[in-house]
Amino acid sequence: MTHNPLNWSLGKRSRPWLELVELLRSGRAPSGLMVSKDLRLASLRLRALPADLRIRGDLDLRQSERLRRIGPGLRVDGSLLIGGRCKDPRWLQEVPSALHAKDPLTPLAELPKRLVVGRDLVLKGCHELRSLPADMRLGRSLRIYGCRRLEALPKGLHIAGDLELGAGNGLRKLPPGLRVDGDLRVYGGQLRALPDDLDLAGKLVLLNCRDLERLPPTLQ
């Protein structure tokens, strides 16, 4: 079955957006849905997103307190934001109060395979997340905060922008073959060492890294 792109805009009071929210809420959303602009789903109690979802703009999943699964093949041409607190967005008044989410933590245990993000990937308060998919592709920066069970990043990870690791993450080491074209910023956390073959083009910023034992001997 072929599904037409869902075109919507908040400036048009968004009946297509409400229909999409109800479809996602039902759990019967088909794979291959495409949204031609930004998709704002922050502060909504959605449990899952379908496979092969395509977003032509940004995808906002902040304060998604029940989100547990995102189907494989998600492609976001803009930035992808998952978890973290946000002020009540203006579209929240458009949906039933039973769909309103308040908890900034997100129970998502894994990111989808074949994930493609055209710009930034921002993860906040994903307290069940343990690793990132080895086949994900990012167009710009990766920012991770408060993912306390996160154990590893993919080997050979290439970040075209900045890599920013905030306090509350569970990472103790960074992967071999890590390449960062922008800055590497680490603010607190449990990081003990940087990879010996770290390829860093920008600045190295380390703040409150009390467990850090050494720097790579070849770091330039």
PDB file of C-alpha atoms in Angstrom, residues 23-146:
ATOM      1  CA  LEU A  23      -2.882   7.508  14.218  1.00  0.00           C
ATOM      2  CA  LEU A  24       0.406   7.180  16.107  1.00  0.00           C
ATOM      3  CA  ARG A  25      -1.436   6.861  19.402  1.00  0.00           C
ATOM      4  CA  SER A  26      -3.550   3.997  18.054  1.00  0.00           C
ATOM      5  CA  GLY A  27      -0.511   1.837  17.393  1.00  0.00           C
ATOM      6  CA  ARG A  28      -1.796   1.109  13.880  1.00  0.00           C
ATOM      7  CA  ALA A  29       0.330   3.608  11.975  1.00  0.00           C
ATOM      8  CA  PRO A  30       1.667   1.985   8.785  1.00  0.00           C
ATOM      9  CA  SER A  31       5.328   1.890   7.862  1.00  0.00           C
ATOM     10  CA  GLY A  32       6.639   4.339   5.295  1.00  0.00           C
ATOM     11  CA  LEU A  33       4.835   7.458   6.518  1.00  0.00           C
ATOM     12  CA  MET A  34       6.394  10.701   5.309  1.00  0.00           C
ATOM     13  CA  VAL A  35       5.939  14.156   6.843  1.00  0.00           C
ATOM     14  CA  SER A  36       7.028  17.022   4.614  1.00  0.00           C
ATOM     15  CA  LYS A  37       7.916  19.512   7.387  1.00  0.00           C
ATOM     16  CA  ASP A  38       8.944  19.557  11.051  1.00  0.00           C
ATOM     17  CA  LEU A  39       7.077  17.082  13.255  1.00  0.00           C
ATOM     18  CA  ARG A  40       6.552  18.253  16.849  1.00  0.00           C
ATOM     19  CA  LEU A  41       5.540  15.465  19.210  1.00  0.00           C
ATOM     20  CA  ALA A  42       7.031  16.831  22.437  1.00  0.00           C
ATOM     21  CA  SER A  43       5.071  16.318  25.690  1.00  0.00           C
ATOM     22  CA  LEU A  44       2.834  13.626  24.195  1.00  0.00           C
ATOM     23  CA  ARG A  45       2.349  10.137  25.637  1.00  0.00           C
ATOM     24  CA  LEU A  46       3.134   8.140  22.540  1.00  0.00           C
ATOM     25  CA  ARG A  47       4.429   4.604  22.999  1.00  0.00           C
ATOM     26  CA  ALA A  48       5.912   3.860  19.569  1.00  0.00           C
ATOM     27  CA  LEU A  49       6.685   5.191  16.109  1.00  0.00           C
ATOM     28  CA  PRO A  50       6.359   3.075  12.942  1.00  0.00           C
ATOM     29  CA  ALA A  51       9.153   1.725  10.762  1.00  0.00           C
ATOM     30  CA  ASP A  52      10.608   3.710   7.862  1.00  0.00           C
ATOM     31  CA  LEU A  53       9.218   7.019   9.089  1.00  0.00           C
ATOM     32  CA  ARG A  54      10.588   9.934   7.020  1.00  0.00           C
ATOM     33  CA  ILE A  55      10.633  13.506   8.365  1.00  0.00           C
ATOM     34  CA  ARG A  56      11.688  16.263   5.984  1.00  0.00           C
ATOM     35  CA  GLY A  57      12.425  18.688   8.839  1.00  0.00           C
ATOM     36  CA  ASP A  58      13.088  18.260  12.596  1.00  0.00           C
ATOM     37  CA  LEU A  59      11.549  15.568  14.801  1.00  0.00           C
ATOM     38  CA  ASP A  60      10.870  16.693  18.395  1.00  0.00           C
ATOM     39  CA  LEU A  61      10.350  13.873  20.899  1.00  0.00           C
ATOM     40  CA  ARG A  62      11.252  15.725  24.074  1.00  0.00           C
ATOM     41  CA  GLN A  63       9.411  14.821  27.277  1.00  0.00           C
ATOM     42  CA  SER A  64       8.172  11.537  25.814  1.00  0.00           C
ATOM     43  CA  GLU A  65       7.588   9.656  29.055  1.00  0.00           C
ATOM     44  CA  ARG A  66       6.105   6.506  27.458  1.00  0.00           C
ATOM     45  CA  LEU A  67       8.132   6.174  24.272  1.00  0.00           C
ATOM     46  CA  ARG A  68       9.620   2.661  24.194  1.00  0.00           C
ATOM     47  CA  ARG A  69      10.083   1.838  20.536  1.00  0.00           C
ATOM     48  CA  ILE A  70      10.968   3.511  17.259  1.00  0.00           C
ATOM     49  CA  GLY A  71      10.747   1.292  14.214  1.00  0.00           C
ATOM     50  CA  PRO A  72      13.844   0.730  12.054  1.00  0.00           C
ATOM     51  CA  GLY A  73      14.653   2.978   9.136  1.00  0.00           C
ATOM     52  CA  LEU A  74      13.835   6.341  10.735  1.00  0.00           C
ATOM     53  CA  ARG A  75      15.133   9.191   8.595  1.00  0.00           C
ATOM     54  CA  VAL A  76      15.098  12.789   9.816  1.00  0.00           C
ATOM     55  CA  ASP A  77      16.432  15.409   7.417  1.00  0.00           C
ATOM     56  CA  GLY A  78      16.779  17.996  10.199  1.00  0.00           C
ATOM     57  CA  SER A  79      17.568  17.445  13.889  1.00  0.00           C
ATOM     58  CA  LEU A  80      16.251  14.685  16.147  1.00  0.00           C
ATOM     59  CA  LEU A  81      15.557  15.531  19.813  1.00  0.00           C
ATOM     60  CA  ILE A  82      14.668  12.709  22.207  1.00  0.00           C
ATOM     61  CA  GLY A  83      13.933  13.201  25.914  1.00  0.00           C
ATOM     62  CA  GLY A  84      14.587  16.130  28.184  1.00  0.00           C
ATOM     63  CA  ARG A  85      12.300  18.726  29.647  1.00  0.00           C
ATOM     64  CA  CYS A  86      10.488  21.363  27.630  1.00  0.00           C
ATOM     65  CA  LYS A  87       7.931  24.019  28.418  1.00  0.00           C
ATOM     66  CA  ASP A  88       4.360  23.144  27.518  1.00  0.00           C
ATOM     67  CA  PRO A  89       4.271  23.643  23.752  1.00  0.00           C
ATOM     68  CA  ARG A  90       1.425  25.525  22.140  1.00  0.00           C
ATOM     69  CA  TRP A  91       0.124  22.436  20.369  1.00  0.00           C
ATOM     70  CA  LEU A  92      -0.500  20.641  23.677  1.00  0.00           C
ATOM     71  CA  GLN A  93      -3.850  22.423  24.018  1.00  0.00           C
ATOM     72  CA  GLU A  94      -4.950  20.736  20.803  1.00  0.00           C
ATOM     73  CA  VAL A  95      -4.851  17.172  22.206  1.00  0.00           C
ATOM     74  CA  PRO A  96      -6.777  15.439  25.049  1.00  0.00           C
ATOM     75  CA  SER A  97      -5.309  15.906  28.526  1.00  0.00           C
ATOM     76  CA  ALA A  98      -4.766  12.139  28.776  1.00  0.00           C
ATOM     77  CA  LEU A  99      -2.025  12.545  26.180  1.00  0.00           C
ATOM     78  CA  HIS A 100      -0.124  15.225  28.104  1.00  0.00           C
ATOM     79  CA  ALA A 101       3.320  14.093  29.332  1.00  0.00           C
ATOM     80  CA  LYS A 102       5.247  15.805  32.141  1.00  0.00           C
ATOM     81  CA  ASP A 103       8.179  13.505  32.916  1.00  0.00           C
ATOM     82  CA  PRO A 104      11.379  14.511  31.052  1.00  0.00           C
ATOM     83  CA  LEU A 105      12.787  10.965  31.283  1.00  0.00           C
ATOM     84  CA  THR A 106      12.235   8.660  28.314  1.00  0.00           C
ATOM     85  CA  PRO A 107      12.188   4.827  28.648  1.00  0.00           C
ATOM     86  CA  LEU A 108      13.506   4.229  25.122  1.00  0.00           C
ATOM     87  CA  ALA A 109      15.930   1.281  25.394  1.00  0.00           C
ATOM     88  CA  GLU A 110      17.442   1.495  21.918  1.00  0.00           C
ATOM     89  CA  LEU A 111      17.566   3.725  18.885  1.00  0.00           C
ATOM     90  CA  PRO A 112      16.301   2.299  15.598  1.00  0.00           C
ATOM     91  CA  LYS A 113      18.550   0.464  13.189  1.00  0.00           C
ATOM     92  CA  ARG A 114      19.322   2.329   9.960  1.00  0.00           C
ATOM     93  CA  LEU A 115      18.841   5.665  11.703  1.00  0.00           C
ATOM     94  CA  VAL A 116      19.726   8.681   9.540  1.00  0.00           C
ATOM     95  CA  VAL A 117      19.765  12.212  10.975  1.00  0.00           C
ATOM     96  CA  GLY A 118      20.652  15.070   8.646  1.00  0.00           C
ATOM     97  CA  ARG A 119      21.697  17.488  11.370  1.00  0.00           C
ATOM     98  CA  ASP A 120      21.981  17.081  15.177  1.00  0.00           C
ATOM     99  CA  LEU A 121      21.022  14.131  17.368  1.00  0.00           C
ATOM    100  CA  VAL A 122      20.245  15.238  20.950  1.00  0.00           C
ATOM    101  CA  LEU A 123      19.558  12.630  23.659  1.00  0.00           C
ATOM    102  CA  LYS A 124      18.511  13.716  27.151  1.00  0.00           C
ATOM    103  CA  GLY A 125      17.295  11.581  30.036  1.00  0.00           C
ATOM    104  CA  CYS A 126      17.065   8.355  28.022  1.00  0.00           C
ATOM    105  CA  HIS A 127      17.688   6.371  31.196  1.00  0.00           C
ATOM    106  CA  GLU A 128      17.261   2.899  29.633  1.00  0.00           C
ATOM    107  CA  LEU A 129      19.478   3.505  26.601  1.00  0.00           C
ATOM    108  CA  ARG A 130      22.625   1.328  26.647  1.00  0.00           C
ATOM    109  CA  SER A 131      24.182   1.796  23.199  1.00  0.00           C
ATOM    110  CA  LEU A 132      23.736   3.487  19.839  1.00  0.00           C
ATOM    111  CA  PRO A 133      23.242   1.592  16.547  1.00  0.00           C
ATOM    112  CA  ALA A 134      26.456   0.860  14.674  1.00  0.00           C
ATOM    113  CA  ASP A 135      24.848   1.708  11.331  1.00  0.00           C
ATOM    114  CA  MET A 136      23.459   5.137  12.261  1.00  0.00           C
ATOM    115  CA  ARG A 137      24.480   8.148  10.173  1.00  0.00           C
ATOM    116  CA  LEU A 138      24.619  11.699  11.496  1.00  0.00           C
ATOM    117  CA  GLY A 139      25.046  14.844   9.447  1.00  0.00           C
ATOM    118  CA  ARG A 140      26.289  17.082  12.223  1.00  0.00           C
ATOM    119  CA  SER A 141      26.574  16.971  16.048  1.00  0.00           C
ATOM    120  CA  LEU A 142      25.826  14.395  18.745  1.00  0.00           C
ATOM    121  CA  ARG A 143      24.824  15.645  22.219  1.00  0.00           C
ATOM    122  CA  ILE A 144      24.129  13.236  25.085  1.00  0.00           C
ATOM    123  CA  TYR A 145      22.973  14.163  28.601  1.00  0.00           C
ATOM    124  CA  GLY A 146      21.695  12.100  31.516  1.00  0.00           C
TER     125      GLY A 146
END
